[in-house]
Coordinates of C-alpha atoms in Angstrom, one line a residue:
Chain A
M1 CA 85.8 94.8 135.6
K2 CA 86.3 97.2 132.8
H3 CA 88.9 99.8 132.6
E4 CA 87.6 102.8 134.5
M5 CA 87.4 105.0 131.3
D6 CA 85.6 102.1 129.4
A7 CA 83.1 101.8 132.2
L8 CA 82.4 105.5 132.0
V9 CA 82.0 105.3 128.2
A10 CA 79.6 102.4 128.7
T11 CA 77.2 104.7 130.6
T12 CA 76.8 106.9 127.5
A13 CA 75.4 104.0 125.5
R14 CA 71.8 104.6 124.8
L15 CA 71.0 100.9 124.9
T16 CA 72.9 97.9 126.3
D17 CA 73.0 94.6 124.4
A18 CA 70.6 93.3 127.0
D19 CA 68.1 96.1 126.1
V20 CA 68.4 95.3 122.5
E21 CA 67.9 91.6 123.1
A22 CA 64.7 92.3 125.1
L23 CA 63.1 94.1 122.1
A24 CA 60.2 92.1 120.6
L25 CA 61.3 92.2 117.0
Q26 CA 61.4 88.6 116.0
S27 CA 58.6 88.8 113.5
A28 CA 59.9 91.9 111.8
E29 CA 63.4 90.4 111.7
A30 CA 62.2 87.2 110.1
D31 CA 60.4 89.4 107.4
L32 CA 63.6 91.3 106.9
M33 CA 65.7 88.2 106.5
E34 CA 63.4 86.7 103.9
E35 CA 63.2 90.0 102.0
I36 CA 67.0 90.2 101.9
M37 CA 67.3 86.7 100.6
S38 CA 65.0 87.5 97.8
A39 CA 67.6 90.0 96.5
P40 CA 70.1 88.8 94.0
V41 CA 73.5 87.6 95.2
L42 CA 76.6 89.1 93.7
E43 CA 78.2 86.0 92.2
S44 CA 81.3 85.4 90.1
V45 CA 81.1 83.7 86.7
P46 CA 82.8 80.2 86.9
D47 CA 86.0 81.1 85.1
V48 CA 86.9 83.9 87.4
E49 CA 89.4 83.0 90.1
Q50 CA 88.3 85.0 93.1
P51 CA 91.2 85.9 95.4
R52 CA 90.5 84.0 98.5
R53 CA 92.3 85.1 101.6
Q54 CA 92.5 85.0 105.3
W55 CA 90.6 87.7 106.9
S56 CA 93.3 89.8 108.5
G57 CA 92.3 93.4 108.3
G58 CA 88.6 93.6 108.3
R59 CA 86.8 94.7 105.2
R60 CA 87.4 98.4 104.7
L61 CA 84.3 99.4 102.8
T62 CA 84.2 102.7 104.5
A63 CA 85.7 105.8 103.1
L64 CA 89.4 105.4 103.0
A65 CA 91.3 108.1 104.9
G66 CA 93.8 107.8 102.1
A67 CA 95.5 105.0 100.3
A68 CA 97.9 104.7 103.2
A69 CA 95.1 103.1 105.2
V70 CA 95.2 100.2 102.8
A71 CA 98.8 99.4 103.6
A72 CA 98.1 99.4 107.3
S73 CA 96.6 95.9 107.4
V74 CA 99.4 94.3 105.3
L75 CA 102.2 92.7 107.2
F76 CA 105.6 93.0 105.8
T77 CA 108.4 90.6 105.6
V78 CA 111.9 91.2 106.6
Q79 CA 114.7 92.3 104.3
A80 CA 117.6 89.8 104.4
G81 CA 121.0 91.3 104.1
R82 CA 122.1 94.8 103.3
D83 CA 122.1 96.7 100.1
T84 CA 125.6 98.2 100.3
G85 CA 126.5 101.3 98.4
T86 CA 122.9 102.5 98.3
V87 CA 122.4 106.1 97.5
W88 CA 119.5 107.3 99.6
A89 CA 117.0 109.8 98.3
A90 CA 117.1 113.2 100.0
E91 CA 113.6 112.7 101.5
V92 CA 114.6 109.5 103.2
L93 CA 117.8 110.9 104.4
E94 CA 116.0 113.8 106.0
V95 CA 114.0 111.4 108.1
A96 CA 117.0 109.3 109.0
E97 CA 119.0 112.3 110.0
A98 CA 116.3 113.8 112.1
A99 CA 114.6 110.8 113.8
P100 CA 116.0 108.6 116.5
R101 CA 117.8 105.8 114.6
L102 CA 117.3 102.8 116.8
L103 CA 117.3 99.1 116.0
L104 CA 117.1 96.0 118.1
D105 CA 120.4 94.0 118.2
H106 CA 118.9 90.7 119.4
P107 CA 119.2 87.3 117.8
D108 CA 115.5 86.5 118.3
W109 CA 114.0 89.8 117.2
R110 CA 113.6 91.1 113.7
M111 CA 112.0 94.1 112.2
W112 CA 108.5 93.2 111.1
H113 CA 106.8 96.3 109.6
V114 CA 107.0 100.0 109.4
D115 CA 103.6 101.7 109.6
E116 CA 104.7 105.3 109.7
F117 CA 107.9 106.9 108.6
S118 CA 108.3 110.6 108.6
V119 CA 110.3 113.3 110.3
D120 CA 107.3 114.0 112.6
Y121 CA 106.1 110.5 113.3
G122 CA 107.3 107.0 113.0
V123 CA 106.2 103.5 114.0
M124 CA 108.4 100.4 113.6
V125 CA 107.3 97.0 114.9
F126 CA 109.7 94.2 115.8
T127 CA 108.7 90.6 116.5
D128 CA 110.2 87.4 117.8
G129 CA 107.3 85.5 116.3
A130 CA 105.1 85.8 119.4
G131 CA 105.6 89.1 121.1
Q132 CA 105.7 92.5 119.6
F133 CA 108.1 95.4 120.3
Q134 CA 107.0 98.7 118.9
L135 CA 109.2 101.8 118.6
E136 CA 107.4 105.1 118.1
W137 CA 108.8 108.6 117.7
M138 CA 107.0 111.9 117.8
P139 CA 108.0 115.6 118.4
L140 CA 108.9 116.2 122.0
A141 CA 107.2 119.6 122.1
E142 CA 103.8 118.0 122.1
Q143 CA 104.5 115.7 125.0
P144 CA 104.1 115.9 128.8
P145 CA 107.2 115.2 130.9
I146 CA 107.9 111.4 131.0
T147 CA 108.0 111.6 134.8
D148 CA 104.3 112.6 134.9
S149 CA 102.6 109.9 136.8
D150 CA 100.1 107.6 135.0
P151 CA 97.2 106.6 137.1
Y152 CA 96.7 103.4 135.1
A153 CA 100.2 102.1 135.4
A154 CA 100.7 99.2 137.7
V155 CA 104.5 99.8 137.9
E156 CA 106.5 103.0 137.2
E157 CA 110.2 102.9 137.5
S158 CA 113.2 104.9 136.3
I159 CA 115.5 103.1 133.9
T160 CA 118.3 103.9 131.5
V161 CA 117.8 103.2 127.8
V162 CA 120.4 103.9 125.2
G163 CA 122.2 106.1 127.7
R164 CA 119.1 108.2 128.5
E165 CA 116.9 108.6 131.5
A166 CA 113.7 106.8 130.9
V167 CA 110.6 105.7 132.7
V168 CA 109.2 102.1 132.3
R169 CA 105.6 101.4 133.0
R170 CA 103.6 98.2 133.2
F171 CA 99.9 98.1 132.4
D172 CA 98.0 95.0 133.5
P173 CA 95.4 93.6 131.3
T174 CA 91.8 94.5 131.9
P175 CA 90.5 92.0 134.4
G176 CA 87.3 90.1 134.0
P177 CA 86.1 86.9 132.3
R178 CA 86.6 86.5 128.5
A179 CA 85.3 84.0 126.1
E180 CA 88.1 81.8 125.0
A181 CA 87.6 82.8 121.4
D182 CA 88.2 86.4 122.4
L183 CA 91.5 85.8 124.1
D184 CA 94.1 87.9 122.6
P185 CA 97.6 86.9 123.8
L186 CA 98.8 90.4 123.2
Y187 CA 96.0 92.2 124.9
D188 CA 95.7 89.8 127.8
A189 CA 99.3 89.9 128.9
P190 CA 100.7 93.0 130.7
A191 CA 101.9 95.7 128.4
F192 CA 105.1 97.6 129.0
V193 CA 106.0 101.0 127.7
T194 CA 109.3 102.8 128.2
E195 CA 109.5 106.5 127.3
W196 CA 112.5 108.8 127.0
D197 CA 113.5 112.0 125.2
Q198 CA 116.0 111.9 122.4
G199 CA 117.1 114.6 120.1
G200 CA 113.9 116.6 120.2
Y201 CA 111.7 113.5 120.1
R202 CA 109.7 111.5 122.6
V203 CA 110.5 107.9 122.0
S204 CA 108.1 105.2 123.2
A205 CA 109.0 101.5 123.2
W206 CA 105.9 99.3 123.7
G207 CA 106.2 95.7 124.5
W208 CA 103.3 93.3 124.0
A209 CA 103.0 89.6 125.1
F210 CA 106.2 89.5 127.2
A211 CA 106.3 87.0 130.0
D212 CA 107.4 89.5 132.5
Q213 CA 109.2 92.8 132.9
D214 CA 112.7 91.2 132.9
D215 CA 112.0 89.7 129.5
Y216 CA 110.8 93.0 128.2
E217 CA 113.8 94.8 129.6
E218 CA 116.2 92.3 128.1
V219 CA 114.9 93.2 124.7
L220 CA 114.8 96.9 125.6
G221 CA 118.5 96.6 126.5
A222 CA 119.2 95.4 122.9
L223 CA 118.3 98.7 121.4
R224 CA 121.2 100.3 119.6
E225 CA 121.7 103.6 118.0
V226 CA 122.9 103.1 114.5
D227 CA 124.1 105.2 111.6
V228 CA 122.0 106.3 108.7
D229 CA 123.1 103.5 106.3
D230 CA 122.5 100.7 108.8
W231 CA 119.1 102.2 109.8
L232 CA 117.7 102.6 106.3
S233 CA 119.1 99.3 105.2
A234 CA 117.1 97.6 108.0
M235 CA 113.8 98.8 106.5
P236 CA 111.6 96.0 105.3
A237 CA 112.2 94.5 101.9
N238 CA 109.0 95.5 100.3
V239 CA 109.3 99.1 101.5
V240 CA 109.9 101.0 98.3
R241 CA 112.7 103.5 98.4
P242 CA 112.0 106.7 96.5
D243 CA 114.9 106.1 94.1
D244 CA 113.1 103.1 92.7
T245 CA 109.5 104.3 93.0
E246 CA 109.3 105.2 89.3
S247 CA 110.2 101.7 88.2
V248 CA 107.7 100.2 90.6
V249 CA 105.0 102.5 89.3
R250 CA 105.8 101.5 85.7
E251 CA 105.6 97.8 86.8
I252 CA 102.2 98.4 88.5
L253 CA 100.9 100.1 85.4
A254 CA 102.1 97.4 83.0
D255 CA 98.7 95.7 82.8
I256 CA 96.5 98.7 83.6
P257 CA 94.9 100.7 80.8
I258 CA 95.0 104.4 81.7
P259 CA 92.6 107.0 80.3
A260 CA 93.5 109.9 78.1
G261 CA 95.0 112.8 79.9
F262 CA 95.9 110.8 83.0
D263 CA 98.7 112.4 84.9
R264 CA 101.1 109.6 85.7
A265 CA 103.6 111.9 87.3
G266 CA 101.1 113.2 89.8
I267 CA 100.7 109.9 91.5
V268 CA 104.3 109.3 92.4
P269 CA 104.9 110.3 96.0
E270 CA 107.7 112.7 96.6
A271 CA 108.8 111.9 100.1
G272 CA 109.1 109.2 102.6
V273 CA 109.4 105.5 102.4
T274 CA 106.3 104.1 100.7
A275 CA 105.2 100.5 101.1
H276 CA 104.5 98.5 97.9
S277 CA 100.9 98.0 98.9
E278 CA 100.4 101.7 99.6
L279 CA 101.9 102.6 96.3
G280 CA 99.8 100.0 94.5
A281 CA 96.6 101.3 96.1
R282 CA 97.5 104.8 95.2
V283 CA 98.3 104.0 91.6
A284 CA 95.4 101.6 91.0
G285 CA 93.1 104.0 92.9
A286 CA 94.1 107.0 90.9
V287 CA 93.5 105.1 87.6
V288 CA 90.1 103.8 88.7
C289 CA 89.1 107.2 89.9
A290 CA 89.9 108.6 86.4
W291 CA 88.0 105.8 84.7
I292 CA 84.9 106.3 86.8
D293 CA 85.1 110.0 86.3
Q294 CA 85.2 109.4 82.5
W295 CA 82.3 106.9 82.7
I296 CA 80.1 109.4 84.7
T297 CA 80.9 112.3 82.4
A298 CA 80.5 110.3 79.2
T299 CA 77.2 108.9 80.5
E300 CA 75.9 112.4 81.2
T301 CA 77.0 113.7 77.7
G302 CA 75.9 110.6 75.8
D303 CA 79.4 109.7 74.6
V304 CA 78.8 106.0 74.0
N305 CA 82.4 105.2 73.0
A306 CA 83.9 106.8 76.1
V307 CA 81.3 105.0 78.3
E308 CA 82.2 101.7 76.7
E309 CA 85.9 102.3 77.0
A310 CA 85.7 103.2 80.7
A311 CA 83.4 100.2 81.4
T312 CA 85.8 97.8 79.6
A313 CA 88.8 99.2 81.5
L314 CA 87.0 98.8 84.8
A315 CA 85.9 95.3 84.0
G316 CA 89.6 94.4 83.4
S317 CA 90.4 95.5 86.9
H318 CA 89.6 92.0 88.1
D319 CA 92.8 91.0 86.3
W320 CA 95.1 93.7 87.4
D321 CA 98.1 92.1 88.9
V322 CA 98.5 94.7 91.7
L323 CA 94.9 94.3 92.8
R324 CA 95.0 90.5 92.7
K325 CA 98.2 90.5 94.8
M326 CA 96.7 93.0 97.2
A327 CA 93.6 90.9 97.7
A328 CA 95.6 87.8 98.1
G329 CA 97.6 89.5 100.8
G330 CA 94.6 90.5 102.8
G331 CA 94.0 94.0 101.5
D332 CA 90.5 95.2 101.2
F333 CA 90.9 98.0 98.6
P334 CA 90.4 95.6 95.6
A335 CA 86.9 94.6 96.8
V336 CA 85.8 98.2 96.8
I337 CA 87.2 98.8 93.3
W338 CA 85.7 95.6 92.0
A339 CA 82.3 96.5 93.4
Y340 CA 82.4 99.7 91.3
A341 CA 83.7 97.9 88.3
D342 CA 80.9 95.3 88.5
A343 CA 78.2 98.0 89.1
V344 CA 79.3 99.9 86.0
N345 CA 79.4 96.8 83.8
N346 CA 76.2 95.2 85.1
G347 CA 74.3 98.4 85.1
T348 CA 73.5 97.8 88.7
T349 CA 73.9 99.6 92.0
L350 CA 76.7 98.8 94.4
P351 CA 76.2 96.1 97.0
D352 CA 74.8 98.7 99.5
G353 CA 72.2 99.8 96.9
S354 CA 73.9 103.1 96.1
A355 CA 74.4 104.2 92.5
V356 CA 77.9 104.6 91.0
D357 CA 77.2 108.3 90.4
E358 CA 75.6 108.9 93.8
V359 CA 76.6 112.3 95.2
I360 CA 76.9 113.8 98.6
P361 CA 75.1 117.1 98.1
A362 CA 76.7 120.5 98.8
G363 CA 75.9 121.6 102.3
S364 CA 76.3 118.1 103.8
V365 CA 78.4 117.9 106.9
E366 CA 81.6 115.8 106.6
G367 CA 83.2 115.6 110.0
D368 CA 83.8 119.2 111.0
T369 CA 83.5 120.5 107.4
V370 CA 80.4 121.6 105.5
L371 CA 80.8 120.6 101.8
T372 CA 80.8 123.7 99.6
E373 CA 80.3 121.6 96.5
R374 CA 78.8 118.2 95.8
V375 CA 81.1 115.2 96.1
Y376 CA 80.7 111.9 94.4
V377 CA 80.4 109.1 96.9
Y378 CA 83.0 107.1 94.9
E379 CA 85.5 109.8 95.4
T380 CA 85.3 109.3 99.1
A381 CA 84.9 105.5 99.0
L382 CA 88.0 105.1 96.8
G383 CA 90.0 107.9 98.4
C384 CA 90.2 109.8 95.1
D385 CA 90.3 113.1 96.9
S386 CA 93.1 112.1 99.2
I387 CA 95.1 110.5 96.4
A388 CA 94.9 113.8 94.6
E389 CA 95.8 115.6 97.7
M390 CA 98.8 113.4 98.4
A391 CA 100.0 113.9 94.9
R392 CA 99.7 117.7 95.3
S393 CA 101.5 117.7 98.7
Chain B
M1 CA 96.9 108.5 75.4
H2 CA 96.0 104.9 76.0
D3 CA 98.8 102.9 77.5
D4 CA 98.2 99.2 77.0
V5 CA 94.5 99.2 76.5
R6 CA 93.9 95.5 76.3
G7 CA 91.3 93.8 74.4
N8 CA 89.1 92.7 77.3
E9 CA 85.9 91.1 76.1
R10 CA 83.3 93.1 77.9
G11 CA 81.9 91.1 80.7
R12 CA 84.1 88.1 80.2
R13 CA 85.6 88.4 83.7
V14 CA 83.1 90.5 85.5
S15 CA 80.8 89.5 88.2
I16 CA 77.2 88.9 87.3
L17 CA 74.1 89.1 89.3
T18 CA 72.2 85.9 89.5
G19 CA 68.5 85.6 90.2
A20 CA 67.7 88.9 88.7
A21 CA 64.0 88.1 88.9
A22 CA 64.5 87.8 92.6
D23 CA 63.8 84.1 92.5
S24 CA 65.2 82.9 95.7
T25 CA 64.6 79.3 94.7
N26 CA 67.6 79.6 92.4
Q27 CA 69.9 80.3 95.4
P28 CA 71.8 77.3 96.7
A29 CA 70.3 76.1 99.9
A30 CA 73.7 76.2 101.6
R31 CA 73.9 79.9 101.0
R32 CA 70.5 80.5 102.5
D33 CA 71.4 78.3 105.5
R34 CA 74.6 80.2 106.0
F35 CA 72.9 83.6 105.8
E36 CA 70.1 82.6 108.1
A37 CA 72.6 81.4 110.7
L38 CA 74.5 84.6 110.4
F39 CA 71.4 86.7 110.6
V40 CA 70.0 84.9 113.6
A41 CA 73.3 85.0 115.4
E42 CA 74.3 88.6 114.7
S43 CA 71.3 90.7 113.8
R44 CA 70.8 91.9 117.4
A45 CA 74.5 92.8 117.8
I46 CA 74.4 94.9 114.6
L47 CA 71.0 96.4 115.6
G48 CA 72.6 97.4 119.0
Y49 CA 75.6 98.8 117.2
A50 CA 73.3 100.9 115.0
L51 CA 70.9 102.0 117.8
R52 CA 73.8 103.3 119.7
R53 CA 74.9 105.5 116.8
V54 CA 71.9 106.9 115.0
D55 CA 69.8 109.8 116.2
Q56 CA 66.5 108.2 115.4
A57 CA 65.9 104.7 116.6
E58 CA 64.0 103.8 113.4
D59 CA 67.0 104.7 111.3
A60 CA 68.8 101.7 112.8
A61 CA 66.4 99.5 110.8
D62 CA 68.0 100.8 107.6
V63 CA 71.5 100.3 108.9
V64 CA 70.7 96.7 109.8
A65 CA 68.9 96.1 106.5
E66 CA 71.8 97.6 104.5
T67 CA 74.5 95.7 106.4
F68 CA 72.8 92.4 106.0
L69 CA 72.0 93.1 102.4
V70 CA 75.7 93.5 101.8
A71 CA 76.3 90.3 103.7
W72 CA 73.8 88.4 101.7
R73 CA 75.1 89.6 98.4
R74 CA 78.6 88.9 99.5
I75 CA 77.8 85.8 101.5
D76 CA 80.6 83.8 99.9
D77 CA 83.1 86.4 101.1
V78 CA 81.9 86.6 104.7
P79 CA 84.5 84.8 106.8
P80 CA 83.4 82.1 109.2
G81 CA 83.0 82.5 113.0
R82 CA 84.0 85.5 114.9
E83 CA 85.7 87.0 111.9
G84 CA 82.3 87.1 110.3
T85 CA 80.9 89.1 113.1
L86 CA 83.8 91.6 112.8
W87 CA 83.2 91.7 109.0
L88 CA 79.6 92.7 109.8
Y89 CA 80.7 95.4 112.2
G90 CA 83.0 96.7 109.5
V91 CA 80.1 97.0 107.1
A92 CA 77.8 98.5 109.7
R93 CA 80.5 101.0 110.5
R94 CA 80.6 102.2 106.9
V95 CA 76.8 102.2 106.5
S96 CA 76.4 104.2 109.7
A97 CA 79.1 106.6 108.6
N98 CA 77.3 107.2 105.3
H99 CA 74.0 107.5 107.2
L100 CA 75.4 110.1 109.6
R101 CA 76.8 112.2 106.8
G102 CA 73.5 112.2 105.1
V103 CA 73.8 109.5 102.5
R104 CA 70.6 107.9 103.8
R105 CA 68.6 105.3 102.1
R106 CA 65.2 104.1 103.1
H107 CA 65.0 100.4 102.5
R108 CA 61.6 99.1 101.6
L109 CA 62.6 95.8 103.1
A110 CA 63.3 97.5 106.4
E111 CA 59.8 99.0 106.7
R112 CA 58.5 96.6 109.3
L113 CA 61.5 96.7 111.5
R114 CA 61.5 100.5 111.3
E115 CA 57.9 100.6 112.4
E116 CA 58.6 98.2 115.3
L117 CA 61.5 100.3 116.4
M118 CA 59.4 103.5 116.3
T119 CA 56.8 101.8 118.4
Q120 CA 59.1 100.2 120.9
L121 CA 61.7 102.9 121.2
Q122 CA 59.9 106.1 121.7
P123 CA 61.6 109.4 122.4
G124 CA 60.5 110.1 125.9
D125 CA 62.1 111.0 129.2
N126 CA 65.3 112.6 128.2
A127 CA 66.4 113.0 131.8
E128 CA 69.8 111.6 132.3
A129 CA 72.1 111.7 135.2
D130 CA 74.3 114.8 135.2
A131 CA 77.3 112.5 135.4
V132 CA 76.4 110.7 132.2
Q133 CA 75.8 114.0 130.4
L134 CA 79.3 115.1 131.5
V135 CA 80.9 111.9 130.2
R136 CA 78.9 112.3 127.0
E137 CA 80.2 115.9 126.7
A138 CA 83.8 114.8 127.4
M139 CA 83.4 112.1 124.7
H140 CA 82.1 114.7 122.3
N141 CA 85.2 116.7 122.8
L142 CA 87.4 113.9 121.6
A143 CA 88.5 113.4 118.1
E144 CA 86.2 111.1 116.2
P145 CA 88.8 108.3 115.9
D146 CA 89.4 108.3 119.6
R147 CA 85.7 108.3 120.3
E148 CA 85.1 105.4 117.9
L149 CA 87.9 103.4 119.5
L150 CA 86.5 103.9 123.0
Q151 CA 83.0 103.1 121.8
L152 CA 83.9 99.9 120.0
T153 CA 85.9 98.8 123.1
S154 CA 83.3 99.8 125.6
W155 CA 79.9 99.5 123.9
E156 CA 80.6 96.5 121.7
G157 CA 83.2 95.0 124.0
L158 CA 85.7 94.4 121.3
S159 CA 89.3 93.5 122.0
A160 CA 92.1 95.6 120.5
T161 CA 92.7 93.0 117.8
E162 CA 89.0 93.0 117.0
V163 CA 88.8 96.7 116.8
A164 CA 91.9 96.6 114.5
S165 CA 90.0 94.2 112.3
V166 CA 86.9 96.4 112.2
M167 CA 88.8 99.6 111.6
S168 CA 91.4 98.1 109.4
I169 CA 94.4 99.4 111.3
P170 CA 97.2 97.5 112.9
A171 CA 96.4 96.1 116.3
A172 CA 99.6 97.7 117.7
T173 CA 98.3 101.0 116.6
V174 CA 94.9 100.3 118.2
R175 CA 96.6 99.6 121.5
T176 CA 98.6 102.8 121.4
R177 CA 95.7 104.9 120.4
L178 CA 93.4 103.3 122.9
Y179 CA 95.9 104.0 125.6
R180 CA 96.0 107.6 124.6
A181 CA 92.3 108.0 124.0
R182 CA 91.6 106.8 127.5
N183 CA 94.0 109.4 128.9
R184 CA 92.6 112.1 126.7
L185 CA 89.1 111.2 127.9
K186 CA 90.3 111.4 131.5
A187 CA 91.9 114.8 130.8
E188 CA 88.6 116.0 129.1
L189 CA 86.7 114.8 132.2
A190 CA 89.0 116.6 134.5
A191 CA 88.6 119.8 132.5
L192 CA 84.9 119.5 132.8
G193 CA 85.2 119.2 136.6
W194 CA 85.0 115.4 137.0
P195 CA 84.4 113.8 139.4
R196 CA 81.1 115.3 140.4
E197 CA 79.2 114.5 143.5
H198 CA 76.4 113.0 141.5
P199 CA 76.5 109.2 141.5
L200 CA 77.0 107.8 138.1
G201 CA 73.7 106.3 137.1
S202 CA 73.0 104.1 134.2
G203 CA 73.0 106.0 130.9
H204 CA 70.3 103.7 129.5
V205 CA 67.0 102.5 130.6
G206 CA 66.2 98.9 131.4
G207 CA 64.9 96.6 128.8
D208 CA 61.2 96.5 129.6
G209 CA 60.3 96.6 125.9
H210 CA 59.4 100.2 126.0
L211 CA 62.4 102.4 126.2
P212 CA 62.5 106.2 126.5
V213 CA 66.1 106.5 125.6
W214 CA 66.8 109.2 123.1
P215 CA 68.4 112.2 124.6
K216 CA 69.3 114.4 121.7
E217 CA 73.1 114.6 121.3
E218 CA 74.8 117.7 120.1
S219 CA 76.7 117.0 116.9

């Protein structure tokens, strides 16, 4: 049986899988398959070492909502030890002084990754190697009272967490048969969430893949309020702190040619903790956007040298250290960049058949917005617009 | 200003297209075998994904064609097993999104499939149970990411981890968002007067090979 809401959503599907299976399309499909296989395969020359990787985050070929999306699929390791005497940047201090500063003080549990880190919203995930414990904070003003009953909860109980009144809920996994390959130990075990209010925030502590409520509550009981230094020092090791962002950007750009007039300063984020991968995507993305812009403009104006320069720079992106590392770590952003680099250099379209200079015309509807001017598809695909926006903000 | 413009030999390390004359006999047999197996196993799943998201049934042919064209060209990058299916969903998601925002491409190679879909899936009886319309309206009122999460979970039957893979977001985030999206949908339904007295019928029509299934959706 599906979750009640999922079952309702299912009724809005125009066709079920069974409907689709019943269509008599075998002959047309066979034609299509043969037609596709007559198209050329994008293949690497033998001396190119393709970054092979485990598929962890799915291939994000869709428009990136921002370079931050790239970081989301990358799992971070844990910082060992504490950087004593650190002087924290004002932006980070602002978060630390406002948000609930909580850490798990438990021998088996360690901080795993931080997905969001701002005054308004934060997500930190802890793990013991099997289960996950996720702390989330958000402004209290937007939240209903914690005591509001949840119809989907199997258990709702009052509890005290870090000295505050809280409600713990248990959600049982969606019943019904699953193929063994689909079994997800996190999703198929009960989920626990405890919510409480703390200093103007609603804090949620999610527990996944716990054996039972006692196990979850044992970990919940290990939450401690800590001071600013302890809290910030516990951030994962490859989270870049603003005071060393500049040097990391320099390091990223060490093997990346940048076009004339490129605004280096504009790509350095001003606030918050930024993961290496996010910063790498932002920097590499900004440079690639600038090169593609130059290539398109120079192609239109017939500036052969500028076309050649941009194409050469883009061809070299296969060697950029930041992209190679990102690809090896499971990031999908490099594949998108390389698709553009290859299309520019081979004089071909992208794998989906679109041209490098393809535009979304003015008047098109993007979400809830009607475009008032044309937008290049690459700007959306590579997140150029959001990179520029982030730099401005 | 050119910081560190290195002397890359043009094309030395770039990808090349093989078989430019579309001579499929040059393709290694293993690649063809792999693609054929992938296509046979997954083309209906991707077609279903597309049919549930495009306004005109025949447009799904282009989504399928484009998705598998990407898979063929990147066949060495397609992961094995279930991960390969999720990879395809990820591509189909992007292709559909492009399609919905007007970046449409008519694929010559999809012509026959398009014709078949036009023939077999005719716009017809748009009658739909009031209850289904109400759920559809409630879904429409959700933010797109919430709607997409619920659809991938319900329509494609993906687990949270699989949705995370397709949408490239952490699984923990999917679980949190899914939990909230379900509650938001429930709230939207309540605001629209759910539950109604009408029994909830099937929103789709049985697979008899001729399906009048295209109620026009406000967008």
